[in-house]
Amino acid sequence: MKFVVRPLHIISVGGYIVEVDFPYRNIIVVNPTEEPIKIDIPVFSTEWIDEQRKLGLEIIPTKDDDSFLKAFKKAKAKLDILKAEA
């Protein structure tokens, strides 16, 4: 299955992590480009992170002790600056 991340858009794929021993609780995916980018879903391994980064996406993994909301807001603020410049 694939998702399309719209240009200058941010999503969370935590609900699509299927490995019990996966080191991250959630993953924030930011598309800072002007083009839509397809990503593979579900997430099976940490190699997925590197594969998506090669596509030009910003990937922000969060662990159990990280604040997902703080990381999401920080990424959103950065993306809003990019949108304003576009």
PDB file of C-alpha atoms in Angstrom:
ATOM      1  CA  MET A   1       0.000   0.000   0.000  1.00  0.00           C
ATOM      2  CA  LYS A   2       1.158   3.548  -0.617  1.00  0.00           C
ATOM      3  CA  PHE A   3       0.322   7.007   0.708  1.00  0.00           C
ATOM      4  CA  VAL A   4       0.785  10.203  -1.217  1.00  0.00           C
ATOM      5  CA  VAL A   5       2.223  13.018   0.877  1.00  0.00           C
ATOM      6  CA  ARG A   6       1.023  16.246  -0.673  1.00  0.00           C
ATOM      7  CA  PRO A   7       3.482  19.071  -1.407  1.00  0.00           C
ATOM      8  CA  LEU A   8       4.385  21.150   1.660  1.00  0.00           C
ATOM      9  CA  HIS A   9       2.364  18.857   3.914  1.00  0.00           C
ATOM     10  CA  ILE A  10       2.955  16.969   7.171  1.00  0.00           C
ATOM     11  CA  ILE A  11       1.522  13.630   8.332  1.00  0.00           C
ATOM     12  CA  SER A  12       1.999  11.085  11.096  1.00  0.00           C
ATOM     13  CA  VAL A  13       2.351   7.375  10.311  1.00  0.00           C
ATOM     14  CA  GLY A  14       2.344   5.976  13.857  1.00  0.00           C
ATOM     15  CA  GLY A  15      -0.770   3.906  13.183  1.00  0.00           C
ATOM     16  CA  TYR A  16       1.026   2.151  10.339  1.00  0.00           C
ATOM     17  CA  ILE A  17       3.973   0.810  12.349  1.00  0.00           C
ATOM     18  CA  VAL A  18       3.411  -2.947  12.452  1.00  0.00           C
ATOM     19  CA  GLU A  19       6.525  -4.269  14.209  1.00  0.00           C
ATOM     20  CA  VAL A  20       6.201  -4.900  17.944  1.00  0.00           C
ATOM     21  CA  ASP A  21       9.942  -4.358  18.525  1.00  0.00           C
ATOM     22  CA  PHE A  22      10.111  -1.153  16.445  1.00  0.00           C
ATOM     23  CA  PRO A  23      12.248   1.408  18.328  1.00  0.00           C
ATOM     24  CA  TYR A  24       9.906   4.356  17.654  1.00  0.00           C
ATOM     25  CA  ARG A  25       6.374   5.047  18.824  1.00  0.00           C
ATOM     26  CA  ASN A  26       5.500   7.390  15.979  1.00  0.00           C
ATOM     27  CA  ILE A  27       7.017   8.901  12.857  1.00  0.00           C
ATOM     28  CA  ILE A  28       6.363  12.387  11.519  1.00  0.00           C
ATOM     29  CA  VAL A  29       6.701  12.695   7.747  1.00  0.00           C
ATOM     30  CA  VAL A  30       7.220  16.142   6.206  1.00  0.00           C
ATOM     31  CA  ASN A  31       7.196  16.808   2.480  1.00  0.00           C
ATOM     32  CA  PRO A  32       9.126  20.088   2.076  1.00  0.00           C
ATOM     33  CA  THR A  33       9.049  19.857  -1.719  1.00  0.00           C
ATOM     34  CA  GLU A  34       6.637  21.256  -4.310  1.00  0.00           C
ATOM     35  CA  GLU A  35       5.865  17.741  -5.605  1.00  0.00           C
ATOM     36  CA  PRO A  36       3.672  14.967  -4.166  1.00  0.00           C
ATOM     37  CA  ILE A  37       5.719  11.978  -2.971  1.00  0.00           C
ATOM     38  CA  LYS A  38       4.493   8.386  -2.593  1.00  0.00           C
ATOM     39  CA  ILE A  39       5.565   6.499   0.520  1.00  0.00           C
ATOM     40  CA  ASP A  40       5.269   2.801   1.312  1.00  0.00           C
ATOM     41  CA  ILE A  41       2.928   1.896   4.141  1.00  0.00           C
ATOM     42  CA  PRO A  42       3.010   0.039   6.571  1.00  0.00           C
ATOM     43  CA  VAL A  43       6.338   0.556   8.305  1.00  0.00           C
ATOM     44  CA  PHE A  44       8.138  -2.732   8.910  1.00  0.00           C
ATOM     45  CA  SER A  45      11.709  -1.710   9.737  1.00  0.00           C
ATOM     46  CA  THR A  46      14.031   1.181  10.486  1.00  0.00           C
ATOM     47  CA  GLU A  47      15.364   0.916   6.914  1.00  0.00           C
ATOM     48  CA  TRP A  48      12.028   2.481   5.888  1.00  0.00           C
ATOM     49  CA  ILE A  49      13.233   5.769   7.410  1.00  0.00           C
ATOM     50  CA  ASP A  50      16.340   5.907   5.202  1.00  0.00           C
ATOM     51  CA  GLU A  51      14.355   4.934   2.106  1.00  0.00           C
ATOM     52  CA  GLN A  52      11.891   7.789   2.623  1.00  0.00           C
ATOM     53  CA  ARG A  53      14.660  10.302   3.310  1.00  0.00           C
ATOM     54  CA  LYS A  54      16.184   9.390  -0.066  1.00  0.00           C
ATOM     55  CA  LEU A  55      12.898  10.513  -1.646  1.00  0.00           C
ATOM     56  CA  GLY A  56      13.395  14.004  -0.207  1.00  0.00           C
ATOM     57  CA  LEU A  57      11.140  13.688   2.825  1.00  0.00           C
ATOM     58  CA  GLU A  58      12.027  14.876   6.300  1.00  0.00           C
ATOM     59  CA  ILE A  59      11.468  11.978   8.700  1.00  0.00           C
ATOM     60  CA  ILE A  60      11.204  12.648  12.436  1.00  0.00           C
ATOM     61  CA  PRO A  61      10.945   9.479  14.558  1.00  0.00           C
ATOM     62  CA  THR A  62       9.702   9.824  18.141  1.00  0.00           C
ATOM     63  CA  LYS A  63      10.322   7.406  20.990  1.00  0.00           C
ATOM     64  CA  ASP A  64       8.122   6.693  24.013  1.00  0.00           C
ATOM     65  CA  ASP A  65       9.815   9.349  26.138  1.00  0.00           C
ATOM     66  CA  ASP A  66       9.716  12.042  23.389  1.00  0.00           C
ATOM     67  CA  SER A  67       6.923  14.586  23.150  1.00  0.00           C
ATOM     68  CA  PHE A  68       5.169  13.834  19.875  1.00  0.00           C
ATOM     69  CA  LEU A  69       3.145  17.035  20.043  1.00  0.00           C
ATOM     70  CA  LYS A  70       6.245  19.193  20.580  1.00  0.00           C
ATOM     71  CA  ALA A  71       8.057  17.511  17.667  1.00  0.00           C
ATOM     72  CA  PHE A  72       4.990  17.856  15.423  1.00  0.00           C
ATOM     73  CA  LYS A  73       4.535  21.546  16.250  1.00  0.00           C
ATOM     74  CA  LYS A  74       8.237  22.223  15.615  1.00  0.00           C
ATOM     75  CA  ALA A  75       8.087  20.473  12.230  1.00  0.00           C
ATOM     76  CA  LYS A  76       4.843  22.284  11.362  1.00  0.00           C
ATOM     77  CA  ALA A  77       6.366  25.683  12.206  1.00  0.00           C
ATOM     78  CA  LYS A  78       9.348  24.916   9.966  1.00  0.00           C
ATOM     79  CA  LEU A  79       6.992  23.825   7.185  1.00  0.00           C
ATOM     80  CA  ASP A  80       4.885  26.987   7.577  1.00  0.00           C
ATOM     81  CA  ILE A  81       8.019  29.071   6.968  1.00  0.00           C
ATOM     82  CA  LEU A  82       8.650  27.116   3.754  1.00  0.00           C
ATOM     83  CA  LYS A  83       5.040  27.652   2.679  1.00  0.00           C
ATOM     84  CA  ALA A  84       5.317  31.402   3.268  1.00  0.00           C
ATOM     85  CA  GLU A  85       8.431  31.543   1.093  1.00  0.00           C
ATOM     86  CA  ALA A  86       6.778  29.568  -1.736  1.00  0.00           C
TER      87      ALA A  86
END
